[in-house]
Coordinates of C-alpha atoms in Angstrom, one line a residue:
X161 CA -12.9 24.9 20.1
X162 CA -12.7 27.8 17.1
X163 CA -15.5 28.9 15.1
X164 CA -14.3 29.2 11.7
X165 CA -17.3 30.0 9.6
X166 CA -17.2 29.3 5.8
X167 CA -20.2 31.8 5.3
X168 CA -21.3 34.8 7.3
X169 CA -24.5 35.4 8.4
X170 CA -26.8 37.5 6.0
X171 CA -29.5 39.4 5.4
X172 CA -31.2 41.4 3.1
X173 CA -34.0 43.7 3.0
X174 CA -35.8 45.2 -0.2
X175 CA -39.3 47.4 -0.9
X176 CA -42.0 45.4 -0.7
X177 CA -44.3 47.3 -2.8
X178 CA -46.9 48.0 -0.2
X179 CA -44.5 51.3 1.4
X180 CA -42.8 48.6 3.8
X181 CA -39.8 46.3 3.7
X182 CA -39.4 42.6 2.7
X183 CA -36.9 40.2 3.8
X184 CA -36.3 38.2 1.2
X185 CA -33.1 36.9 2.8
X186 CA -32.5 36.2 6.5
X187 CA -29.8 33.8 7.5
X188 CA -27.5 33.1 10.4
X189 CA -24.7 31.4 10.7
X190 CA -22.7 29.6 13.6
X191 CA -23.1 31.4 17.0
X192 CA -24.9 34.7 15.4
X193 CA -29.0 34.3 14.9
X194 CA -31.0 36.3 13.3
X195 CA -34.6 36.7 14.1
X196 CA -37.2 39.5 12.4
X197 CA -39.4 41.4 14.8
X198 CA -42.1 44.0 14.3
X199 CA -40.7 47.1 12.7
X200 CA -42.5 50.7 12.3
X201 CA -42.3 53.5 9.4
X202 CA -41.8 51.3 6.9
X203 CA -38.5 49.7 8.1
X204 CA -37.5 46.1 8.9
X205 CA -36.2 45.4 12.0
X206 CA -34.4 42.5 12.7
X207 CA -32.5 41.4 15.8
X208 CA -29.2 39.9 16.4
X209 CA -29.3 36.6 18.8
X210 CA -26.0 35.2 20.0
X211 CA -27.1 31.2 20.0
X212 CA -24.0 30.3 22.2
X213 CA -21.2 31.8 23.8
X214 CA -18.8 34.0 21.3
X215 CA -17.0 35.2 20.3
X216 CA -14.2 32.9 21.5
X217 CA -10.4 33.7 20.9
X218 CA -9.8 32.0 17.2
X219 CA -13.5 32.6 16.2
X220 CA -13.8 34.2 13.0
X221 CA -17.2 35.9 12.6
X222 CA -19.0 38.0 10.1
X223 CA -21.9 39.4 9.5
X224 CA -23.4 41.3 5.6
X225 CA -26.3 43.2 5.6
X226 CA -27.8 44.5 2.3
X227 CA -30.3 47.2 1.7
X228 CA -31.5 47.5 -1.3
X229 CA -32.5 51.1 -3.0
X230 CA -35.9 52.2 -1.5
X231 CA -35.8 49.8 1.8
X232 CA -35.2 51.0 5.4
X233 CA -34.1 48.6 7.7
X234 CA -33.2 48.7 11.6
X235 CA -30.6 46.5 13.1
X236 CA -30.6 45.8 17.3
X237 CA -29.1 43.1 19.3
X238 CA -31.1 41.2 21.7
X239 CA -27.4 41.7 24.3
X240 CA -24.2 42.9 24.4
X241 CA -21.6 40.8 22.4
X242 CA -18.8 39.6 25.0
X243 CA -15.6 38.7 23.8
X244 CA -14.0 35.6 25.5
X245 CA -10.3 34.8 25.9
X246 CA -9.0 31.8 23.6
X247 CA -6.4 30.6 21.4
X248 CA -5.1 33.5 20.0
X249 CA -7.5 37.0 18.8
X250 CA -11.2 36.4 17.7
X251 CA -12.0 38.5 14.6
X252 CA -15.5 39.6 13.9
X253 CA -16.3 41.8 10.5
X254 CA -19.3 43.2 9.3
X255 CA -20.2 44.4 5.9
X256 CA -22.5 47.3 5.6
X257 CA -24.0 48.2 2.2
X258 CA -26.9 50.8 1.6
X259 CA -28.7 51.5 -1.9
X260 CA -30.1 54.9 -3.3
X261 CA -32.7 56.6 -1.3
X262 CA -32.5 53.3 1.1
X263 CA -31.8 53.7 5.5
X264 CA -30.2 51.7 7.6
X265 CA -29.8 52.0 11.5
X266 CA -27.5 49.3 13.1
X267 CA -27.7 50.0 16.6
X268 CA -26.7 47.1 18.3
X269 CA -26.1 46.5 22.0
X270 CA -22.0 47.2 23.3
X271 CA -19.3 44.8 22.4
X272 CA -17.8 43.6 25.9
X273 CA -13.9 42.9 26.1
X274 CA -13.5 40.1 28.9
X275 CA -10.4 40.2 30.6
X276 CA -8.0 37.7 28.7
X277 CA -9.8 38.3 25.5
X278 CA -8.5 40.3 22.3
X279 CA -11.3 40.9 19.5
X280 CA -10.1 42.6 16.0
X281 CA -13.5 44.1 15.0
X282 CA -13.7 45.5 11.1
X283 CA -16.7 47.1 9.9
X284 CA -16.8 48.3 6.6
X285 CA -19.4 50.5 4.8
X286 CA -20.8 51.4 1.7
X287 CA -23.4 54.2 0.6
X288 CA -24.8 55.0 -2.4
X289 CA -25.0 58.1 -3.3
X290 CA -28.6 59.6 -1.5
X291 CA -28.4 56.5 1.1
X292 CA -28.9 57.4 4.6
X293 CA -27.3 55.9 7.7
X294 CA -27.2 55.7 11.6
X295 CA -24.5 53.7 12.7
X296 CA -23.6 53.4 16.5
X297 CA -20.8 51.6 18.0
X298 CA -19.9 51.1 21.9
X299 CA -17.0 49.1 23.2
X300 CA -16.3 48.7 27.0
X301 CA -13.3 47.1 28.6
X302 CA -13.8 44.8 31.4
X303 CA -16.9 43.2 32.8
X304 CA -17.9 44.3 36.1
X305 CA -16.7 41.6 38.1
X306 CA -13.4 41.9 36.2
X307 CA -12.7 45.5 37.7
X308 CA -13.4 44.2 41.1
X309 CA -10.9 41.6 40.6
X310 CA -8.4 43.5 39.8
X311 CA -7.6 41.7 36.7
X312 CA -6.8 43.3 33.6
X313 CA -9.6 43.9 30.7
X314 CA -9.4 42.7 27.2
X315 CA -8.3 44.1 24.3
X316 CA -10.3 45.8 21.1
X317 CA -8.7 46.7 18.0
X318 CA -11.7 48.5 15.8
X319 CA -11.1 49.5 12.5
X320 CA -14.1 51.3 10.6
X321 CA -14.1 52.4 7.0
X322 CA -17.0 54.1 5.3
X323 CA -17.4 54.9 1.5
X324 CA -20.3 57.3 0.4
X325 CA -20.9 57.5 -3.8
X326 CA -17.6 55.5 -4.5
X327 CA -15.4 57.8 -2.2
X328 CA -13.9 57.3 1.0
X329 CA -15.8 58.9 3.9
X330 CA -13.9 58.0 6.7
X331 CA -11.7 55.3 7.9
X332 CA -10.1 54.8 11.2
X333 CA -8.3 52.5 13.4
X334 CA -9.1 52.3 17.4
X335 CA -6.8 50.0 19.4
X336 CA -7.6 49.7 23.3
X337 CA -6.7 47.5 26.2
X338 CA -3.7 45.6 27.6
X339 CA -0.9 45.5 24.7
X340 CA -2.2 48.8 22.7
X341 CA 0.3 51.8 23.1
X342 CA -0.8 54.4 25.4
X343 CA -4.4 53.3 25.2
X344 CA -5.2 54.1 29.1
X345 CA -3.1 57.5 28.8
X346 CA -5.0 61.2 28.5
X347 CA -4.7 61.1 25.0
X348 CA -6.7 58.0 24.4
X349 CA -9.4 56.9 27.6
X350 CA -7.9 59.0 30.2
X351 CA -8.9 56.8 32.4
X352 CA -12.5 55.6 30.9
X353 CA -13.6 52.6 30.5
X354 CA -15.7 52.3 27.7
X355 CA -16.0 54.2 24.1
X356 CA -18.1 54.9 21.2
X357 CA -19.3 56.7 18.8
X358 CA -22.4 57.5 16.6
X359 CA -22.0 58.1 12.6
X360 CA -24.9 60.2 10.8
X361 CA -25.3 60.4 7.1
X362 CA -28.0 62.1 5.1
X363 CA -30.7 61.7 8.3
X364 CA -31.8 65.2 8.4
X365 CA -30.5 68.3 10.9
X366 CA -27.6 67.6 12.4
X367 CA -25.8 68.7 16.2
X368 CA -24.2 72.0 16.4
X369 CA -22.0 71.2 19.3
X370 CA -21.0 68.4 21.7
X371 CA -23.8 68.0 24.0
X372 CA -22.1 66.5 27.1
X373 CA -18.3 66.3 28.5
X374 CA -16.0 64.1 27.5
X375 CA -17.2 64.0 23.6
X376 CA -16.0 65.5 20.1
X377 CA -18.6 66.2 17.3
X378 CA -16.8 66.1 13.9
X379 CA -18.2 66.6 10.2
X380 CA -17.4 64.6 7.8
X381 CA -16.4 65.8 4.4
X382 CA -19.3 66.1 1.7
X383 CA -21.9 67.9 3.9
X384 CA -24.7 66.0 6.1
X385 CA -22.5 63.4 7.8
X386 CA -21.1 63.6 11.6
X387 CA -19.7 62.0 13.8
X388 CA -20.0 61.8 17.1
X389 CA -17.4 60.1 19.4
X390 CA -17.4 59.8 23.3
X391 CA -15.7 58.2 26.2
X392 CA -16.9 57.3 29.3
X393 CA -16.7 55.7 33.1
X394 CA -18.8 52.6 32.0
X395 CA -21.3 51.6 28.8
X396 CA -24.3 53.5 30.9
X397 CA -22.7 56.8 30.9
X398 CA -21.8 56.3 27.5
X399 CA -25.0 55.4 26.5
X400 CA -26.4 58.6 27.8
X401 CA -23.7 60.3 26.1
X402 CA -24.3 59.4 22.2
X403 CA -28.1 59.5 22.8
X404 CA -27.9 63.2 23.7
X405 CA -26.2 63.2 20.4

């Protein structure tokens, strides 16, 4: 049965006047939990639980994350996030939003298209002007057992839109698996199975050049933001690929 969730689930992170960070809200909702583990350098770190199995097609999921100016927080997954087949797409967004002088490093675990499944992921965020931000994404196609089925993988349609001081950074559209046009042709995954990519803003030096095959390193407009964008034969290889990054 759908998900339909009348509020996401939230959290937000502020100084707490000592040089760390306070949580002085921490809520989940529906399938996602949230749980706050210890953090180092001043930064919160939180973790993101799935309680049950989702997302399932139908289930509309969302997640907002606020970091107030002068906080750091860090943002992992406890697993990768697997999307299931159901009545119709699932649709997951996540809302992003960084004060003055704040970080914030969502780093979360891949998001897993099982075959029969279509997710529509939108992430969007916002950065004040001086905020700093390490934002990784990984999708794969297929679970393992799927491939040696033979069956098909699921779908991911991935839209990400980024806005630094009030002006648009960056927005883009992926759309992969079963369905998308062209999405297994040279121009897209040539073949690869997974994808991903790691955005940098205002977090010091950045790359000169793509460190390994099969990635692009791209600056953004306004100076001191990159991003780095890789494919790969599974999430390992990818993995390796942005951390080298």
């Amino acid at each position: 049965m759908s998900t339909l969730l009348a509020a996401p689930a939230r959290i937000t992170a502020e100084p707490d006047g000592r040089g760390g960070t306070a949580l002085p809200l921490l809520a989940g909702a529906g399938p996602i939990a949230l749980r706050r583990t210890r953090g180092e350098g001043g930064a919160a770190h939180v973790v993101v639980i799935g309680s049950m199995a989702a997302p399932l097609g139908g289930d509309r999921l969302a997640v907002r994350a606020e970091v107030l100016p002068g906080a750091a927080l860090l943002v992992t997954s406890a697993a990768a996030t697997i999307s299931l087949p159901g009545p119709g797409p699932a649709y997951y967004e996540v809302d992003l939003t960084v004060g003055e002088g704040a970080r914030l490093d969502w780093l979360p675990e891949p998001v897993v298209a099982a075959a029969g499944s279509h997710l529509v992921l939108h992430t969007r965020i916002t950065l004040a002007p001086g905020a700093r931000l390490r934002y990784r994404e990984e999708q794969v196609l297929g679970r393992r057992h799927d491939w040696a089925r033979l069956r098909d993988p699921g779908r991911l349609t991935s839209r990400l839109t980024v806005r630094r001081a009030g002006r648009l950074l960056l927005d883009q559209q992926t759309d992969l698996g079963p369905g998308a046009p062209g999405w297994d042709g040279p121009a897209v995954l040539g073949g690869n199975r997974a994808a991903g990519q790691l955005l940098t803003v205002g977090t010091g030096p950045q790359p000169a050049a793509p460190p390994t095959a099969g990635t692009a390193l791209l600056a953004l407009p306004g100076g001191g933001a990159t991003l780095l964008a890789a494919v790969a034969p599974d999430a390992l290889a990818l993995r390796r690929a942005l951390d080298a990054g």
